[in-house]
């Protein structure tokens, strides 16, 4: 399908879509064991896209059993890494052939701009599969320096059955960040997409089968967190659980592991990332990137730069710049290439974000935005919003809002900037803007964050690990380090004469 360019063309392409609405278990679509379904709603207009099979404990049992059988039969787990690479490279190619469809599925399901989905999310998924596929036959095991008479091999082996539970903000890419290294390493996976956005994962499973992934190696069970998610977290035959989502639910997965089989749990959770701006920075570039950092994807980004910390000497200038930048991010239909933000994922989430904005009106000066909009019959749209001067104890400063809401605070000294930046339970990302290299390195030493971006925001690539410190979690997606989550070290010690 050629990539549409106009609003009308995107709408026409959306009208032609066929939604996969069954669970995907053991290489085929199947209904839920109890036959239940749940609606997948388009937040841009409130209409139901599809009634999707609602997976629950019995379905998780079936999926884990299929994954275990597939792992044990060795058709994937014991295949040469170079052969697994070929299959995953075919999957990457199929994703590229289907970027328009995959982009539309995510855009319709959760409201992101289709132009972002087709240029960033869907090609990103292909890239991440390709990157991990190409890496897997270049990783060597180790031999310990024991000396003659002993050959001690330290081997990396797949773990077995991986449970993956992911959020709705980047449905295809969050699934990919788990699946690409887990599958490349030879595991079987049961993926539970978020209930708000199950459609792209179901299509991805079909494409993986077309690429030649054996039956049972990838299973997708859409459903609700308290049903399918909890069942996967508690399952006694899951070896590791990779989770991306909120900090509160991440803590539940640690509990589920303790209450069941002590499975490894890897958490990538929430954030409240600071963006420090010093007077010697390129302020226009800082403002441009800061706007992307908080308004891209409606601010529904774990590493969103939701706290701008500005030196007091440039506070007014930066505030004015941010108000001007915010004006450009007005929401609209996500299928319209002219829109700069879509709706929030659900009406309920818009309610939550508006609750923060209402609290913020008491806690700080509202510089712009702050209103909810009704467009196309949906009231899930929220204006880009900027607050100035909130106290460090304010809710809009402390809590993850997960919407297009920026809080600007000021500092006088570097010490104060660091103290404000680190005064949070989270530690996912931090950005800082300065032309002084000494200051950049000095501060990057002290910012408590998984990624510190200097003179940019949210620096990210397949080559570098992405994850948090403190209550932003401890797992790392992407890079060669992501294989650490999906492999175990096994020592094989041979005595010889
Ligand atoms: P969420 O925690 O509500 O849901 C995430 C997943 O967990 C979903 O699949 C959901 O069904 C499941 N779930 C929910 N309740 C559950 C329960 N009781 N038991 C088992 N599973 C359950 O998060 P969300 O609203 O989908 O996503 C937003 C959150 O994700 C934000 O906090 C954001 O920061 C975080 N996030 C983090 C990263 C990262 O890499 N650190 C990336 C993207 C999003």
mmCIF file with all atom_site columns, C-alpha atoms and ligand atoms in Angstrom, residues 164-170 174 177-178 192-197 223-233 243-250 252-253 256 267-272 300-304 345 349 400 402 426 428 466-468 472-473 475 477, ligand 1:
data_model
loop_
_atom_site.group_PDB
_atom_site.id
_atom_site.type_symbol
_atom_site.label_atom_id
_atom_site.label_alt_id
_atom_site.label_comp_id
_atom_site.label_asym_id
_atom_site.label_entity_id
_atom_site.label_seq_id
_atom_site.pdbx_PDB_ins_code
_atom_site.Cartn_x
_atom_site.Cartn_y
_atom_site.Cartn_z
_atom_site.occupancy
_atom_site.B_iso_or_equiv
_atom_site.pdbx_formal_charge
_atom_site.auth_seq_id
_atom_site.auth_comp_id
_atom_site.auth_asym_id
_atom_site.auth_atom_id
_atom_site.pdbx_PDB_model_num
ATOM   1   C CA  . UNK A 1 164 ? 5.613  -9.636  28.098 1.00 0.00 ? 164 UNK A CA  1
ATOM   2   C CA  . UNK A 1 165 ? 3.074  -7.074  29.332 1.00 0.00 ? 165 UNK A CA  1
ATOM   3   C CA  . UNK A 1 166 ? 3.127  -3.721  27.571 1.00 0.00 ? 166 UNK A CA  1
ATOM   4   C CA  . UNK A 1 167 ? 1.333  -0.351  27.623 1.00 0.00 ? 167 UNK A CA  1
ATOM   5   C CA  . UNK A 1 168 ? -0.696 1.509   25.015 1.00 0.00 ? 168 UNK A CA  1
ATOM   6   C CA  . UNK A 1 169 ? 1.410  4.603   24.333 1.00 0.00 ? 169 UNK A CA  1
ATOM   7   C CA  . UNK A 1 170 ? 3.606  3.013   21.632 1.00 0.00 ? 170 UNK A CA  1
ATOM   8   C CA  . UNK A 1 174 ? 6.802  -1.367  23.186 1.00 0.00 ? 174 UNK A CA  1
ATOM   9   C CA  . UNK A 1 177 ? 11.327 -3.784  22.317 1.00 0.00 ? 177 UNK A CA  1
ATOM   10  C CA  . UNK A 1 178 ? 10.471 -6.983  24.234 1.00 0.00 ? 178 UNK A CA  1
ATOM   11  C CA  . UNK A 1 192 ? -0.268 -9.295  26.541 1.00 0.00 ? 192 UNK A CA  1
ATOM   12  C CA  . UNK A 1 193 ? -0.871 -5.965  24.832 1.00 0.00 ? 193 UNK A CA  1
ATOM   13  C CA  . UNK A 1 194 ? -2.707 -3.187  26.660 1.00 0.00 ? 194 UNK A CA  1
ATOM   14  C CA  . UNK A 1 195 ? -6.497 -3.473  26.527 1.00 0.00 ? 195 UNK A CA  1
ATOM   15  C CA  . UNK A 1 196 ? -6.627 -0.019  24.944 1.00 0.00 ? 196 UNK A CA  1
ATOM   16  C CA  . UNK A 1 197 ? -4.484 -1.034  21.966 1.00 0.00 ? 197 UNK A CA  1
ATOM   17  C CA  . UNK A 1 223 ? -7.208 -8.769  27.672 1.00 0.00 ? 223 UNK A CA  1
ATOM   18  C CA  . UNK A 1 224 ? -7.417 -6.749  30.837 1.00 0.00 ? 224 UNK A CA  1
ATOM   19  C CA  . UNK A 1 225 ? -4.649 -6.277  33.367 1.00 0.00 ? 225 UNK A CA  1
ATOM   20  C CA  . UNK A 1 226 ? -6.480 -7.805  36.315 1.00 0.00 ? 226 UNK A CA  1
ATOM   21  C CA  . UNK A 1 227 ? -7.382 -10.861 34.209 1.00 0.00 ? 227 UNK A CA  1
ATOM   22  C CA  . UNK A 1 228 ? -4.862 -11.769 31.520 1.00 0.00 ? 228 UNK A CA  1
ATOM   23  C CA  . UNK A 1 229 ? -2.026 -9.622  32.928 1.00 0.00 ? 229 UNK A CA  1
ATOM   24  C CA  . UNK A 1 230 ? -2.307 -10.981 36.442 1.00 0.00 ? 230 UNK A CA  1
ATOM   25  C CA  . UNK A 1 231 ? -2.628 -14.570 35.192 1.00 0.00 ? 231 UNK A CA  1
ATOM   26  C CA  . UNK A 1 232 ? 0.611  -14.179 33.241 1.00 0.00 ? 232 UNK A CA  1
ATOM   27  C CA  . UNK A 1 233 ? 2.363  -12.589 36.231 1.00 0.00 ? 233 UNK A CA  1
ATOM   28  C CA  . UNK A 1 243 ? 6.849  -5.377  31.914 1.00 0.00 ? 243 UNK A CA  1
ATOM   29  C CA  . UNK A 1 244 ? 6.496  -1.829  30.648 1.00 0.00 ? 244 UNK A CA  1
ATOM   30  C CA  . UNK A 1 245 ? 3.851  0.323   32.275 1.00 0.00 ? 245 UNK A CA  1
ATOM   31  C CA  . UNK A 1 246 ? 3.072  2.236   35.417 1.00 0.00 ? 246 UNK A CA  1
ATOM   32  C CA  . UNK A 1 247 ? 5.107  2.033   38.593 1.00 0.00 ? 247 UNK A CA  1
ATOM   33  C CA  . UNK A 1 248 ? 2.063  0.889   40.589 1.00 0.00 ? 248 UNK A CA  1
ATOM   34  C CA  . UNK A 1 249 ? 1.459  -2.107  38.313 1.00 0.00 ? 249 UNK A CA  1
ATOM   35  C CA  . UNK A 1 250 ? 5.190  -2.846  38.140 1.00 0.00 ? 250 UNK A CA  1
ATOM   36  C CA  . UNK A 1 252 ? 2.283  -5.818  41.474 1.00 0.00 ? 252 UNK A CA  1
ATOM   37  C CA  . UNK A 1 253 ? 4.393  -7.907  39.118 1.00 0.00 ? 253 UNK A CA  1
ATOM   38  C CA  . UNK A 1 256 ? 3.046  -11.876 41.589 1.00 0.00 ? 256 UNK A CA  1
ATOM   39  C CA  . UNK A 1 267 ? 10.393 -3.461  35.025 1.00 0.00 ? 267 UNK A CA  1
ATOM   40  C CA  . UNK A 1 268 ? 10.355 -0.406  32.759 1.00 0.00 ? 268 UNK A CA  1
ATOM   41  C CA  . UNK A 1 269 ? 8.004  1.979   34.522 1.00 0.00 ? 269 UNK A CA  1
ATOM   42  C CA  . UNK A 1 270 ? 6.977  5.621   34.899 1.00 0.00 ? 270 UNK A CA  1
ATOM   43  C CA  . UNK A 1 271 ? 8.863  8.890   34.852 1.00 0.00 ? 271 UNK A CA  1
ATOM   44  C CA  . UNK A 1 272 ? 8.847  12.590  35.680 1.00 0.00 ? 272 UNK A CA  1
ATOM   45  C CA  . UNK A 1 300 ? 1.923  10.103  26.619 1.00 0.00 ? 300 UNK A CA  1
ATOM   46  C CA  . UNK A 1 301 ? 5.608  9.231   26.772 1.00 0.00 ? 301 UNK A CA  1
ATOM   47  C CA  . UNK A 1 302 ? 7.311  7.601   29.758 1.00 0.00 ? 302 UNK A CA  1
ATOM   48  C CA  . UNK A 1 303 ? 10.391 9.772   29.351 1.00 0.00 ? 303 UNK A CA  1
ATOM   49  C CA  . UNK A 1 304 ? 8.413  12.981  28.588 1.00 0.00 ? 304 UNK A CA  1
ATOM   50  C CA  . UNK A 1 345 ? -5.959 7.377   24.742 1.00 0.00 ? 345 UNK A CA  1
ATOM   51  C CA  . UNK A 1 349 ? -7.388 9.279   30.787 1.00 0.00 ? 349 UNK A CA  1
ATOM   52  C CA  . UNK A 1 400 ? 3.395  11.494  36.368 1.00 0.00 ? 400 UNK A CA  1
ATOM   53  C CA  . UNK A 1 402 ? 1.121  11.310  31.077 1.00 0.00 ? 402 UNK A CA  1
ATOM   54  C CA  . UNK A 1 426 ? 11.504 8.477   39.398 1.00 0.00 ? 426 UNK A CA  1
ATOM   55  C CA  . UNK A 1 428 ? 14.056 7.478   33.852 1.00 0.00 ? 428 UNK A CA  1
ATOM   56  C CA  . UNK A 1 466 ? 16.803 2.459   27.632 1.00 0.00 ? 466 UNK A CA  1
ATOM   57  C CA  . UNK A 1 467 ? 15.490 2.131   31.167 1.00 0.00 ? 467 UNK A CA  1
ATOM   58  C CA  . UNK A 1 468 ? 15.345 3.721   34.550 1.00 0.00 ? 468 UNK A CA  1
ATOM   59  C CA  . UNK A 1 472 ? 11.319 4.046   36.987 1.00 0.00 ? 472 UNK A CA  1
ATOM   60  C CA  . UNK A 1 473 ? 12.386 0.401   37.097 1.00 0.00 ? 473 UNK A CA  1
ATOM   61  C CA  . UNK A 1 475 ? 15.178 -3.368  33.187 1.00 0.00 ? 475 UNK A CA  1
ATOM   62  C CA  . UNK A 1 477 ? 15.325 -2.372  26.640 1.00 0.00 ? 477 UNK A CA  1
HETATM 63  P P1  . LIG B 2 .   ? -0.463 0.317   33.158 1.00 0.00 ? 1   LIG B P1  1
HETATM 64  O O1  . LIG B 2 .   ? 0.544  -0.027  34.201 1.00 0.00 ? 1   LIG B O1  1
HETATM 65  O O2  . LIG B 2 .   ? -1.828 0.680   33.607 1.00 0.00 ? 1   LIG B O2  1
HETATM 66  O O3  . LIG B 2 .   ? -0.655 -0.901  32.147 1.00 0.00 ? 1   LIG B O3  1
HETATM 67  C C1  . LIG B 2 .   ? 0.441  -1.513  31.518 1.00 0.00 ? 1   LIG B C1  1
HETATM 68  C C2  . LIG B 2 .   ? 0.097  -2.958  31.237 1.00 0.00 ? 1   LIG B C2  1
HETATM 69  O O4  . LIG B 2 .   ? -0.121 -3.618  32.483 1.00 0.00 ? 1   LIG B O4  1
HETATM 70  C C3  . LIG B 2 .   ? -1.172 -3.142  30.410 1.00 0.00 ? 1   LIG B C3  1
HETATM 71  O O5  . LIG B 2 .   ? -0.998 -4.201  29.504 1.00 0.00 ? 1   LIG B O5  1
HETATM 72  C C4  . LIG B 2 .   ? -2.203 -3.494  31.457 1.00 0.00 ? 1   LIG B C4  1
HETATM 73  O O6  . LIG B 2 .   ? -3.266 -4.282  30.984 1.00 0.00 ? 1   LIG B O6  1
HETATM 74  C C5  . LIG B 2 .   ? -1.378 -4.266  32.474 1.00 0.00 ? 1   LIG B C5  1
HETATM 75  N N1  . LIG B 2 .   ? -1.958 -4.243  33.821 1.00 0.00 ? 1   LIG B N1  1
HETATM 76  C C6  . LIG B 2 .   ? -2.677 -3.238  34.382 1.00 0.00 ? 1   LIG B C6  1
HETATM 77  N N2  . LIG B 2 .   ? -3.075 -3.592  35.624 1.00 0.00 ? 1   LIG B N2  1
HETATM 78  C C7  . LIG B 2 .   ? -2.584 -4.833  35.855 1.00 0.00 ? 1   LIG B C7  1
HETATM 79  C C8  . LIG B 2 .   ? -2.672 -5.738  36.955 1.00 0.00 ? 1   LIG B C8  1
HETATM 80  N N3  . LIG B 2 .   ? -3.346 -5.439  38.060 1.00 0.00 ? 1   LIG B N3  1
HETATM 81  N N4  . LIG B 2 .   ? -2.038 -6.927  36.844 1.00 0.00 ? 1   LIG B N4  1
HETATM 82  C C9  . LIG B 2 .   ? -1.363 -7.254  35.724 1.00 0.00 ? 1   LIG B C9  1
HETATM 83  N N5  . LIG B 2 .   ? -1.277 -6.449  34.648 1.00 0.00 ? 1   LIG B N5  1
HETATM 84  C C10 . LIG B 2 .   ? -1.871 -5.248  34.715 1.00 0.00 ? 1   LIG B C10 1
HETATM 85  O O7  . LIG B 2 .   ? 0.213  1.451   32.273 1.00 0.00 ? 1   LIG B O7  1
HETATM 86  P P2  . LIG B 2 .   ? -0.399 2.177   30.996 1.00 0.00 ? 1   LIG B P2  1
HETATM 87  O O8  . LIG B 2 .   ? -1.410 3.153   31.450 1.00 0.00 ? 1   LIG B O8  1
HETATM 88  O O9  . LIG B 2 .   ? -0.774 1.178   29.965 1.00 0.00 ? 1   LIG B O9  1
HETATM 89  O O10 . LIG B 2 .   ? 0.897  2.925   30.446 1.00 0.00 ? 1   LIG B O10 1
HETATM 90  C C11 . LIG B 2 .   ? 1.365  4.103   30.959 1.00 0.00 ? 1   LIG B C11 1
HETATM 91  C C12 . LIG B 2 .   ? 2.539  3.865   31.882 1.00 0.00 ? 1   LIG B C12 1
HETATM 92  O O11 . LIG B 2 .   ? 3.575  3.156   31.194 1.00 0.00 ? 1   LIG B O11 1
HETATM 93  C C13 . LIG B 2 .   ? 3.178  5.154   32.335 1.00 0.00 ? 1   LIG B C13 1
HETATM 94  O O12 . LIG B 2 .   ? 3.441  5.095   33.713 1.00 0.00 ? 1   LIG B O12 1
HETATM 95  C C14 . LIG B 2 .   ? 4.485  5.203   31.543 1.00 0.00 ? 1   LIG B C14 1
HETATM 96  O O13 . LIG B 2 .   ? 5.501  5.966   32.130 1.00 0.00 ? 1   LIG B O13 1
HETATM 97  C C15 . LIG B 2 .   ? 4.832  3.756   31.464 1.00 0.00 ? 1   LIG B C15 1
HETATM 98  N N6  . LIG B 2 .   ? 5.779  3.511   30.377 1.00 0.00 ? 1   LIG B N6  1
HETATM 99  C C16 . LIG B 2 .   ? 7.079  3.239   30.697 1.00 0.00 ? 1   LIG B C16 1
HETATM 100 C C17 . LIG B 2 .   ? 8.014  3.031   29.682 1.00 0.00 ? 1   LIG B C17 1
HETATM 101 C C18 . LIG B 2 .   ? 9.459  2.723   29.996 1.00 0.00 ? 1   LIG B C18 1
HETATM 102 O O14 . LIG B 2 .   ? 10.167 2.247   29.120 1.00 0.00 ? 1   LIG B O14 1
HETATM 103 N N7  . LIG B 2 .   ? 9.939  2.979   31.214 1.00 0.00 ? 1   LIG B N7  1
HETATM 104 C C19 . LIG B 2 .   ? 7.611  3.109   28.343 1.00 0.00 ? 1   LIG B C19 1
HETATM 105 C C20 . LIG B 2 .   ? 6.271  3.394   28.054 1.00 0.00 ? 1   LIG B C20 1
HETATM 106 C C21 . LIG B 2 .   ? 5.357  3.586   29.086 1.00 0.00 ? 1   LIG B C21 1
#
